[in-house]
PDB file of N, CA, C and O in Angstrom:
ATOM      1  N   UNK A   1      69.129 234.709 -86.129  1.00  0.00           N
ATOM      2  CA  UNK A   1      69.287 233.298 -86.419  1.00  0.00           C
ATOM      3  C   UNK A   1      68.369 232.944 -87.579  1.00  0.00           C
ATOM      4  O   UNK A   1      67.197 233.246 -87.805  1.00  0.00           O
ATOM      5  N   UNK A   2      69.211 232.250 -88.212  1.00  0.00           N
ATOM      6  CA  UNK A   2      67.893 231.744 -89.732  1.00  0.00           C
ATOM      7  C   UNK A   2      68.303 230.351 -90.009  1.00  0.00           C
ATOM      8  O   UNK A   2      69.377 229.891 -90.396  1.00  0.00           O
ATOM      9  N   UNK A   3      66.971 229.695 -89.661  1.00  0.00           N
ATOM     10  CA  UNK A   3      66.519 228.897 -89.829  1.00  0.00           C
ATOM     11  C   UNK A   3      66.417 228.307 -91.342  1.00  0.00           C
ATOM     12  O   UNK A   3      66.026 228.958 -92.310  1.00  0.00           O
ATOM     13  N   UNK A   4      66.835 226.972 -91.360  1.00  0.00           N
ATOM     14  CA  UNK A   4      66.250 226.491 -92.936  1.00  0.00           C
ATOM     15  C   UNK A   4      66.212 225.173 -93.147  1.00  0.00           C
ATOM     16  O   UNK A   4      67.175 224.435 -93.359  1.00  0.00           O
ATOM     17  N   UNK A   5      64.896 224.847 -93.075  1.00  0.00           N
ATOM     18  CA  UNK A   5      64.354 223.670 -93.176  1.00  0.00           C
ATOM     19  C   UNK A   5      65.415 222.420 -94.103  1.00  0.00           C
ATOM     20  O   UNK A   5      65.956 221.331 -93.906  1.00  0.00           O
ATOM     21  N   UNK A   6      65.217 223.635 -95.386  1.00  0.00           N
ATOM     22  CA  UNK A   6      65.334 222.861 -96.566  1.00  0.00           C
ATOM     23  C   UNK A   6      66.803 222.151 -96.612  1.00  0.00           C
ATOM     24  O   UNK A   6      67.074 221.329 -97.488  1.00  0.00           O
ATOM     25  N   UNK A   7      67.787 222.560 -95.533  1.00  0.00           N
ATOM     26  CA  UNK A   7      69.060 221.890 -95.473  1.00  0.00           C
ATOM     27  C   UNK A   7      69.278 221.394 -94.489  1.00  0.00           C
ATOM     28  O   UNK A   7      70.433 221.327 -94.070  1.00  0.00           O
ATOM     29  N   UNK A   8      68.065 220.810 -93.706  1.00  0.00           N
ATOM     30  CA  UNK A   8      68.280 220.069 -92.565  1.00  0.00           C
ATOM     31  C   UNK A   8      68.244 218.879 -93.157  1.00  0.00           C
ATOM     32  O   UNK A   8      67.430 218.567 -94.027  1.00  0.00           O
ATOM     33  N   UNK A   9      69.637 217.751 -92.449  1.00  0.00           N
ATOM     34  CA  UNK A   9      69.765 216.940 -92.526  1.00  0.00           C
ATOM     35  C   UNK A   9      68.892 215.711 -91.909  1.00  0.00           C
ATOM     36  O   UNK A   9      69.266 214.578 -92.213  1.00  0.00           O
ATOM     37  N   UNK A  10      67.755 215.854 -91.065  1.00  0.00           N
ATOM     38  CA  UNK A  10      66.759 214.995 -90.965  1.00  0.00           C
ATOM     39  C   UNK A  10      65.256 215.732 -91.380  1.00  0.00           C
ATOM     40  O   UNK A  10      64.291 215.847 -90.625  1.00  0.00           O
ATOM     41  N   UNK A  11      65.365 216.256 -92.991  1.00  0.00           N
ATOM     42  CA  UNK A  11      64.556 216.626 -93.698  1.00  0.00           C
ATOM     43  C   UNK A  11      63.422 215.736 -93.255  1.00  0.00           C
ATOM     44  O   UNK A  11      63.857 214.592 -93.124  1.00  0.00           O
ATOM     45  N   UNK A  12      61.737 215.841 -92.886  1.00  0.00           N
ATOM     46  CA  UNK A  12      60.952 214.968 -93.255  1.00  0.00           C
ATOM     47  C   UNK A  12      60.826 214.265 -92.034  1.00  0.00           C
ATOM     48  O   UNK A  12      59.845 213.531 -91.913  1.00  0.00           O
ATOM     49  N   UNK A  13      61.859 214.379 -90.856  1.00  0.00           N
ATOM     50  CA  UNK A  13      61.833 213.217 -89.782  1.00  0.00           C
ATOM     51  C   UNK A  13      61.784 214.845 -88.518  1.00  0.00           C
ATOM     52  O   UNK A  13      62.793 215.488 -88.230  1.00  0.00           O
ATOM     53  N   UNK A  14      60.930 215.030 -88.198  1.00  0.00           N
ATOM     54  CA  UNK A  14      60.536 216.191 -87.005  1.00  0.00           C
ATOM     55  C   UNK A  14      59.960 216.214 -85.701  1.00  0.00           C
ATOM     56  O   UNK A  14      59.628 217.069 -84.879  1.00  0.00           O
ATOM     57  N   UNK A  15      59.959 215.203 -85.785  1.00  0.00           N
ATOM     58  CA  UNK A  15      59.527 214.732 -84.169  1.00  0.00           C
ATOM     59  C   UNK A  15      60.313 215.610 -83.235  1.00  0.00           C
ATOM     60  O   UNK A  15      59.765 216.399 -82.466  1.00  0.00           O
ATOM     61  N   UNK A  16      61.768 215.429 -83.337  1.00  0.00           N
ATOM     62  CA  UNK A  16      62.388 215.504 -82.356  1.00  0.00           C
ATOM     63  C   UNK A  16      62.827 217.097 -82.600  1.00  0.00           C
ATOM     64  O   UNK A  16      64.019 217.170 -82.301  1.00  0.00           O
ATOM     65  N   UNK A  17      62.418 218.165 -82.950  1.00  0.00           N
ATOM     66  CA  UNK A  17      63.061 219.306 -83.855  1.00  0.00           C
ATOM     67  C   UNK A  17      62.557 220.648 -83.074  1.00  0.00           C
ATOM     68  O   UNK A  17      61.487 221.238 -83.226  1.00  0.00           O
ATOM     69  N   UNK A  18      63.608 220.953 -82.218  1.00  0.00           N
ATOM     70  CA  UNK A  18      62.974 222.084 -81.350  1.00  0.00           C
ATOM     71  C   UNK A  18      62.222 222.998 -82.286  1.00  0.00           C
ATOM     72  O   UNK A  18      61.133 223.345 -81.828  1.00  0.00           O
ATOM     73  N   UNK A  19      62.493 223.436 -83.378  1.00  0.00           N
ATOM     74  CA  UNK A  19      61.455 223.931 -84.079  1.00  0.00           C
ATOM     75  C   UNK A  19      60.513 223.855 -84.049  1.00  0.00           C
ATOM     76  O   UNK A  19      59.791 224.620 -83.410  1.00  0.00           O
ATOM     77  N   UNK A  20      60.065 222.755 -84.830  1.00  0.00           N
ATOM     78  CA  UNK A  20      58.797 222.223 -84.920  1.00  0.00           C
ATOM     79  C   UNK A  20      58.230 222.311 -83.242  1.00  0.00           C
ATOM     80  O   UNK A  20      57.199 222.827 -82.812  1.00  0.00           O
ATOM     81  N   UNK A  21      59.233 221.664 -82.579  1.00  0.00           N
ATOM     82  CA  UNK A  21      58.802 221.987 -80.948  1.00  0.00           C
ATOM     83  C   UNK A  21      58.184 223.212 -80.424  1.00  0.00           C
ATOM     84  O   UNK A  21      57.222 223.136 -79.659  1.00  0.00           O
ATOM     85  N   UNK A  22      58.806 224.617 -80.885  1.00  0.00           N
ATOM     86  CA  UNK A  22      58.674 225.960 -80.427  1.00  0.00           C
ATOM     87  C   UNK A  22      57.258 226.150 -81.682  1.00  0.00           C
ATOM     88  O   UNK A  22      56.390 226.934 -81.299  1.00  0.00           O
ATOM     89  N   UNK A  23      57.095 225.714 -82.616  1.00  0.00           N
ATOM     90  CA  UNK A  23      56.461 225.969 -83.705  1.00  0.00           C
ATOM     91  C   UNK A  23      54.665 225.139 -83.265  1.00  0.00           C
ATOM     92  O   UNK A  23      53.539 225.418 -83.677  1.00  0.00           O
ATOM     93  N   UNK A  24      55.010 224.394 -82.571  1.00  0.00           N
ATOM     94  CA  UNK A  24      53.489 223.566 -82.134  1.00  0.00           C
ATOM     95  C   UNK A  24      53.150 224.198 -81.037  1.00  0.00           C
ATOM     96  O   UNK A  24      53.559 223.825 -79.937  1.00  0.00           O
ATOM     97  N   UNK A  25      52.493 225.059 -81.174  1.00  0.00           N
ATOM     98  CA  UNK A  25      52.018 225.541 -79.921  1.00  0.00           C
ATOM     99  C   UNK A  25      50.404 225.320 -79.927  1.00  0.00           C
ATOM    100  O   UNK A  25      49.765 225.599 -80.940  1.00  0.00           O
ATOM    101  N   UNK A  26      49.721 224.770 -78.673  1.00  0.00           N
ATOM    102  CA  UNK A  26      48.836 224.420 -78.330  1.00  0.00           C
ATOM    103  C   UNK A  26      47.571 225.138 -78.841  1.00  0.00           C
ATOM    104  O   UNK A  26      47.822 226.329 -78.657  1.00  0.00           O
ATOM    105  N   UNK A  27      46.574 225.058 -79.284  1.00  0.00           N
ATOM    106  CA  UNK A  27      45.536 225.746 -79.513  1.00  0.00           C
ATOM    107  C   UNK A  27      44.517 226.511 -78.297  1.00  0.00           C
ATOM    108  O   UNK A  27      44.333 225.712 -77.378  1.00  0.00           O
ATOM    109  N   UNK A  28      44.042 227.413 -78.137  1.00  0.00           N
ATOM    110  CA  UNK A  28      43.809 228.242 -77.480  1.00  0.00           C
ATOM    111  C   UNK A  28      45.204 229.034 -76.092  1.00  0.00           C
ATOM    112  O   UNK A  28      44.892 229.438 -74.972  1.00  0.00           O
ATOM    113  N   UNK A  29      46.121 229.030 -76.470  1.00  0.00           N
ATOM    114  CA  UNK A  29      47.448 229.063 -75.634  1.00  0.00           C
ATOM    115  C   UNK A  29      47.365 230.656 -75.531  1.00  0.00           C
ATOM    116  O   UNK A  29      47.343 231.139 -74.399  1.00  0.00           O
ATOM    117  N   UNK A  30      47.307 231.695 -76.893  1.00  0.00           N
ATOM    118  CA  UNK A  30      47.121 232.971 -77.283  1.00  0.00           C
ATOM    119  C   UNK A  30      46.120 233.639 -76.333  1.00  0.00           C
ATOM    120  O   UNK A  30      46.088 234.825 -76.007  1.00  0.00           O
ATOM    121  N   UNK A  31      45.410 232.766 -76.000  1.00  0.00           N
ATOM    122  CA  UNK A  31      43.736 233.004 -75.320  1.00  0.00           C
ATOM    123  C   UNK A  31      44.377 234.108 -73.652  1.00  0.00           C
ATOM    124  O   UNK A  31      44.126 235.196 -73.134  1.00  0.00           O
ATOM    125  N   UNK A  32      45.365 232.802 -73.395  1.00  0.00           N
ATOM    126  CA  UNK A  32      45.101 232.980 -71.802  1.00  0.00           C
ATOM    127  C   UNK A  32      45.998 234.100 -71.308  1.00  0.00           C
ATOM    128  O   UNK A  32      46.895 234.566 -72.011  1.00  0.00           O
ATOM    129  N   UNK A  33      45.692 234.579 -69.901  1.00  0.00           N
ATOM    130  CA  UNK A  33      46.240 235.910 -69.329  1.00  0.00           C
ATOM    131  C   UNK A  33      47.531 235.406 -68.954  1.00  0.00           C
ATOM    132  O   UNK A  33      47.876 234.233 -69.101  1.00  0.00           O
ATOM    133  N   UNK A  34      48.320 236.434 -68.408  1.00  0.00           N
ATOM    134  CA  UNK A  34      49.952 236.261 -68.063  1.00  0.00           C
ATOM    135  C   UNK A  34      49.573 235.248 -66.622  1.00  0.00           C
ATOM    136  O   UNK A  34      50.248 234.270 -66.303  1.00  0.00           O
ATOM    137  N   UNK A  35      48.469 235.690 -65.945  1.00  0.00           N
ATOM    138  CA  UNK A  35      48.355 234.871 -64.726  1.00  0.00           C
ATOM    139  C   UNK A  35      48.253 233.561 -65.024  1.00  0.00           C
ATOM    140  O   UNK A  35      48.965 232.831 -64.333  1.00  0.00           O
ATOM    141  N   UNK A  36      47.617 233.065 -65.805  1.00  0.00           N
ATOM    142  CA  UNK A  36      47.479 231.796 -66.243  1.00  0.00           C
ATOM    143  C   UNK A  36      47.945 230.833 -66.586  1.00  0.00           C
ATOM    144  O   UNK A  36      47.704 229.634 -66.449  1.00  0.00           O
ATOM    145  N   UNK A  37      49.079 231.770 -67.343  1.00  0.00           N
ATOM    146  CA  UNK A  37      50.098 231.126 -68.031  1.00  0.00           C
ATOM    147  C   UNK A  37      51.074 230.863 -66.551  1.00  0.00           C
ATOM    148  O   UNK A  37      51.547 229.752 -66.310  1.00  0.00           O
ATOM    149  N   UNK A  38      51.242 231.840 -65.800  1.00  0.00           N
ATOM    150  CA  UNK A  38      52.456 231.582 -65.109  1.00  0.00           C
ATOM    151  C   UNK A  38      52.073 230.411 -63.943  1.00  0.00           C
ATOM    152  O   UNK A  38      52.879 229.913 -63.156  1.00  0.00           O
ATOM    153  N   UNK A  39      50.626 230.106 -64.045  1.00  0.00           N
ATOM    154  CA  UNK A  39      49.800 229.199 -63.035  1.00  0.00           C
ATOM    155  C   UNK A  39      50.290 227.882 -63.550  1.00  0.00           C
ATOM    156  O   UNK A  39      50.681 226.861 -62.985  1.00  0.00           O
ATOM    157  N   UNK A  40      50.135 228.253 -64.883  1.00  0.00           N
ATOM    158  CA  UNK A  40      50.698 226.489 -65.859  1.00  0.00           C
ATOM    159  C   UNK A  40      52.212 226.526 -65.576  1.00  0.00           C
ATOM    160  O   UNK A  40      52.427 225.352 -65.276  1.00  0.00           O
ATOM    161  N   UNK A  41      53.105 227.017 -65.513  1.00  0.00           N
ATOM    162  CA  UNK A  41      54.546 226.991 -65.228  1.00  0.00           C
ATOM    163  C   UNK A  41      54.690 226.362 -63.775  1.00  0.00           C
ATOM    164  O   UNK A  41      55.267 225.372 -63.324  1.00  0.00           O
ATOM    165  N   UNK A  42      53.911 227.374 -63.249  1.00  0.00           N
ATOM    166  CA  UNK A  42      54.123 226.350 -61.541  1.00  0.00           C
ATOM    167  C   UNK A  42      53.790 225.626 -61.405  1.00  0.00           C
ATOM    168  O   UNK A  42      54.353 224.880 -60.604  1.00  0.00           O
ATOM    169  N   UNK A  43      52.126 225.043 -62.311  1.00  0.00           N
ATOM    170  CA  UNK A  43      52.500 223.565 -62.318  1.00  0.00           C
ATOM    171  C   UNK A  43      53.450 222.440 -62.841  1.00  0.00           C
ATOM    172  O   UNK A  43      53.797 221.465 -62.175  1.00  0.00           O
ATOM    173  N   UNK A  44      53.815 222.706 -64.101  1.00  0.00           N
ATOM    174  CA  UNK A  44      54.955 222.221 -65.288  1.00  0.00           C
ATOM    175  C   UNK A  44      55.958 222.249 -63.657  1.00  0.00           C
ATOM    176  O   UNK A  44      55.817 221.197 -63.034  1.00  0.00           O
ATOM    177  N   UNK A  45      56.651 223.023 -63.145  1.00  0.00           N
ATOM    178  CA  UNK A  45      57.650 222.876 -62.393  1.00  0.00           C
ATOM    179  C   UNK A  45      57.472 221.677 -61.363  1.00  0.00           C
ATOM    180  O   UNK A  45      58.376 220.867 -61.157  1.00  0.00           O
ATOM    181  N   UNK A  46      56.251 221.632 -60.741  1.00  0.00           N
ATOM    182  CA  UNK A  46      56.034 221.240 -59.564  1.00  0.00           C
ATOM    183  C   UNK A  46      56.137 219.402 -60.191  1.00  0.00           C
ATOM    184  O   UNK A  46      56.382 218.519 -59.370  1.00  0.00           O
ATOM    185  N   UNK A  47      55.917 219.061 -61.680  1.00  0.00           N
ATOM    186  CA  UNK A  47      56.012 218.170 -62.041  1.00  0.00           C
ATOM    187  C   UNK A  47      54.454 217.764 -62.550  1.00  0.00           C
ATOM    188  O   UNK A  47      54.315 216.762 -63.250  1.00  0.00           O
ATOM    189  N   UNK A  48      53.332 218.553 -62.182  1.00  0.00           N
ATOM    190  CA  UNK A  48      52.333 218.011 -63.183  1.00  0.00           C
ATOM    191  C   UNK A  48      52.090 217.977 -64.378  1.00  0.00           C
ATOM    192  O   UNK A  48      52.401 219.025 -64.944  1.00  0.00           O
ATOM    193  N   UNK A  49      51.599 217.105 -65.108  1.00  0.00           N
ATOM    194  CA  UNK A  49      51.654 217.150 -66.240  1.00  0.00           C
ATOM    195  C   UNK A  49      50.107 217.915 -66.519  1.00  0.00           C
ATOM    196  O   UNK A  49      48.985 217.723 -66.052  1.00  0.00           O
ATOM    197  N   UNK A  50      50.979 219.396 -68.076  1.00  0.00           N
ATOM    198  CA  UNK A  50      49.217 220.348 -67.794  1.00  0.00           C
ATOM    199  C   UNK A  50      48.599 220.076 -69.620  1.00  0.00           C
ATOM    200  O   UNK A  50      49.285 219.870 -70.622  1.00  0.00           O
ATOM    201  N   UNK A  51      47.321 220.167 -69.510  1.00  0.00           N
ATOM    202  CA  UNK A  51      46.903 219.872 -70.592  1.00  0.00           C
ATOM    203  C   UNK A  51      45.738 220.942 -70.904  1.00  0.00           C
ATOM    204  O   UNK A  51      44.709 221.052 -70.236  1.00  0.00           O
ATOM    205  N   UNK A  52      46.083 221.723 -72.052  1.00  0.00           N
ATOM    206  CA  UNK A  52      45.064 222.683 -72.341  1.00  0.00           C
ATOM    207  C   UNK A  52      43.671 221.925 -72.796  1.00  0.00           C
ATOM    208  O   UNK A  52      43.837 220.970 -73.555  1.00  0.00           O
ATOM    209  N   UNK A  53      42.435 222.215 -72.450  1.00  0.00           N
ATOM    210  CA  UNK A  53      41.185 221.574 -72.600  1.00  0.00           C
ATOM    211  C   UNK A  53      40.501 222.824 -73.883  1.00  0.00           C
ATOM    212  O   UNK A  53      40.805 224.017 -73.921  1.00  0.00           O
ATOM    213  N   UNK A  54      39.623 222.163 -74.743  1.00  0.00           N
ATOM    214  CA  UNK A  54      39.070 222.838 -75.176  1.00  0.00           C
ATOM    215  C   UNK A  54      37.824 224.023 -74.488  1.00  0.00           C
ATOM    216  O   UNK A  54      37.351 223.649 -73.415  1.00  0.00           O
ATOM    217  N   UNK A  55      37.453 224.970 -74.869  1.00  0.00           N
ATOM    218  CA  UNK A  55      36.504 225.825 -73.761  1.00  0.00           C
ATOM    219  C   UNK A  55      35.251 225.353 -74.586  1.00  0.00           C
ATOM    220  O   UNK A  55      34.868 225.512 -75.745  1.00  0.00           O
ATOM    221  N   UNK A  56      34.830 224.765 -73.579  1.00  0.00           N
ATOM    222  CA  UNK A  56      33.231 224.420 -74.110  1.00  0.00           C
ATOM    223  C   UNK A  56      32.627 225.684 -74.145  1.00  0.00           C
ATOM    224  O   UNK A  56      32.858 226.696 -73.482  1.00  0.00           O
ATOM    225  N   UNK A  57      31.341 225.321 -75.545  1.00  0.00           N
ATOM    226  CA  UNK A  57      30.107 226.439 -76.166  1.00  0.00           C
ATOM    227  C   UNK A  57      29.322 226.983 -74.367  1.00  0.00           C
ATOM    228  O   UNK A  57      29.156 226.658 -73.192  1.00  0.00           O
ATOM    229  N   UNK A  58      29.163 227.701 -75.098  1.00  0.00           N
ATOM    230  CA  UNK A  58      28.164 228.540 -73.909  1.00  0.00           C
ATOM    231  C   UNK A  58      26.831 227.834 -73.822  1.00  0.00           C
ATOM    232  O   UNK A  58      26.135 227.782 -74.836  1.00  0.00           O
ATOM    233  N   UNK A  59      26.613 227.543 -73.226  1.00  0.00           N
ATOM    234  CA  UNK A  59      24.866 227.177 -73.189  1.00  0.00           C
ATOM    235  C   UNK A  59      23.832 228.029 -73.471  1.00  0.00           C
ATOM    236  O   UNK A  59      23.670 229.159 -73.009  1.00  0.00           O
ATOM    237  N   UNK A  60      23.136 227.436 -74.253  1.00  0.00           N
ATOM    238  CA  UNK A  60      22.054 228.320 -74.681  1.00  0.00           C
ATOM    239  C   UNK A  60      21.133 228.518 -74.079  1.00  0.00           C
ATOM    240  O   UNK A  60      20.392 227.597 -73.738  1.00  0.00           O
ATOM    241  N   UNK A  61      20.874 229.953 -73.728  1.00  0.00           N
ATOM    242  CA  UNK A  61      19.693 230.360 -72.689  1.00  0.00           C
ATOM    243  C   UNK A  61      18.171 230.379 -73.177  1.00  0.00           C
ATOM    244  O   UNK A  61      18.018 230.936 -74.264  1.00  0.00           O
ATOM    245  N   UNK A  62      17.289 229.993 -72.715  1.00  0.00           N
ATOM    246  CA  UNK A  62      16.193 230.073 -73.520  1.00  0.00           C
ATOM    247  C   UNK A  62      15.197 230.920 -72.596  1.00  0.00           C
ATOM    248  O   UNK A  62      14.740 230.392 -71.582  1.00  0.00           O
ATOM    249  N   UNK A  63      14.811 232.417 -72.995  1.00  0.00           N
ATOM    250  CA  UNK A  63      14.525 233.053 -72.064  1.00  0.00           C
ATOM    251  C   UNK A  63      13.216 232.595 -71.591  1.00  0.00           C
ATOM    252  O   UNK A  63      12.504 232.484 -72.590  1.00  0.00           O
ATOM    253  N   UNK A  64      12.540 232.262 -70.488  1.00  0.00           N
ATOM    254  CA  UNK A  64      11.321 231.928 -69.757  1.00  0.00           C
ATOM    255  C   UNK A  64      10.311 233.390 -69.336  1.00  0.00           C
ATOM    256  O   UNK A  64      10.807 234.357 -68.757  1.00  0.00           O
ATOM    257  N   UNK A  65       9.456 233.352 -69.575  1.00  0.00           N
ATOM    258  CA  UNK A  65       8.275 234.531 -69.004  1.00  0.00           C
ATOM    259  C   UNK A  65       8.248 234.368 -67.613  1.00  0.00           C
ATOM    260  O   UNK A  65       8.258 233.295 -67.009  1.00  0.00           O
ATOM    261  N   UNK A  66       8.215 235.481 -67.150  1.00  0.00           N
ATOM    262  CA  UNK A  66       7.666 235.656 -65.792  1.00  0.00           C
ATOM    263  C   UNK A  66       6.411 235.490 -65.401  1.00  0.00           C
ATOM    264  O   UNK A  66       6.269 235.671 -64.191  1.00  0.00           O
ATOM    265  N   UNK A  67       5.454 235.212 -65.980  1.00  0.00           N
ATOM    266  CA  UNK A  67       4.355 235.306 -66.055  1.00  0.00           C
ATOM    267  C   UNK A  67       3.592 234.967 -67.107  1.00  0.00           C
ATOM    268  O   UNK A  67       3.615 235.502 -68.216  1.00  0.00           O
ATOM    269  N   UNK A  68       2.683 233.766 -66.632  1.00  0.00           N
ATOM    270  CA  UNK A  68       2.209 233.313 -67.772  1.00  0.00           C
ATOM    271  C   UNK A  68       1.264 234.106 -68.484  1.00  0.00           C
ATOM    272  O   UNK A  68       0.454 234.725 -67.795  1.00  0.00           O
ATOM    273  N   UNK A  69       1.191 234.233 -69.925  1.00  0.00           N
ATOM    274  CA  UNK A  69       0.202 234.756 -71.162  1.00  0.00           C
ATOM    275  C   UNK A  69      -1.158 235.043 -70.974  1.00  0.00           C
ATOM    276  O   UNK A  69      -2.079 234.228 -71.029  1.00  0.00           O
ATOM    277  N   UNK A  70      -1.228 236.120 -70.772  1.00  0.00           N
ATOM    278  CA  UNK A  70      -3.113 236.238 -70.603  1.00  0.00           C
ATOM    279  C   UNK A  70      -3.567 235.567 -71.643  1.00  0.00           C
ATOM    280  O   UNK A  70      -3.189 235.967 -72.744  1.00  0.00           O
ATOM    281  N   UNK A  71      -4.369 234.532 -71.595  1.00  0.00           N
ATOM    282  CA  UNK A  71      -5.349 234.258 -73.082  1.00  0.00           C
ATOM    283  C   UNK A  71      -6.818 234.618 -72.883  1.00  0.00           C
ATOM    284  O   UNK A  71      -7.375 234.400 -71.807  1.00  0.00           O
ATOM    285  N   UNK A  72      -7.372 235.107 -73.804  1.00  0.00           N
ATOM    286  CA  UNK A  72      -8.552 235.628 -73.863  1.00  0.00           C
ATOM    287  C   UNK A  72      -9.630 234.644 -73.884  1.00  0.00           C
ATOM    288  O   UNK A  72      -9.731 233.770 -74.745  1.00  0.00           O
ATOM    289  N   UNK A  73     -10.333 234.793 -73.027  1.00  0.00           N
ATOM    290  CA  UNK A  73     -11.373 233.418 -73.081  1.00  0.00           C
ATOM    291  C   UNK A  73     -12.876 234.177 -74.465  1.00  0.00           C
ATOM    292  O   UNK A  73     -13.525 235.223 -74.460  1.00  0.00           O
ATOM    293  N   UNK A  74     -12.845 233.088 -75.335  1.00  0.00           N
ATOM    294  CA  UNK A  74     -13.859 233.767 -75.986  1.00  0.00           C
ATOM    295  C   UNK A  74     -15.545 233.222 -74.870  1.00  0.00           C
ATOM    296  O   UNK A  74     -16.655 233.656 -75.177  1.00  0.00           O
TER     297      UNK A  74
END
């Protein structure tokens, strides 16, 4: 099948354009496992509406001593 923009008759108007539809795919979507995905389908079926979230930064660990610093008493 070949596709071509350039002679579509609602050039410019894409809202409604399974293309563009199949073509917007969600950001981090690539990310997730087959389980995941098929977890979002059973919901999509069941009627919830699913919304990919961004994955928040990792928190930064700031390593702590076990034991506080000998200081040398002069």
């Amino acid at each position: 099948m070949i596709v071509d923009c350039g002679r579509c008759p609602d050039q410019g108007h894409c809202t409604g354009c399974l293309i563009g539809t199949l073509l917007d795919t969600p950001d981090g979507i690539a990310d997730l496992t087959a389980g995941e995905l098929k977890a979002i389908e059973v919901f999509e079926l069941a009627g919830f509406e699913v919304e990919l979230l961004e994955t928040p930064e990792a928190p930064v660990v700031v390593p702590v001593p076990l034991f506080p610093r000998r200081r040398d008493v002069a």
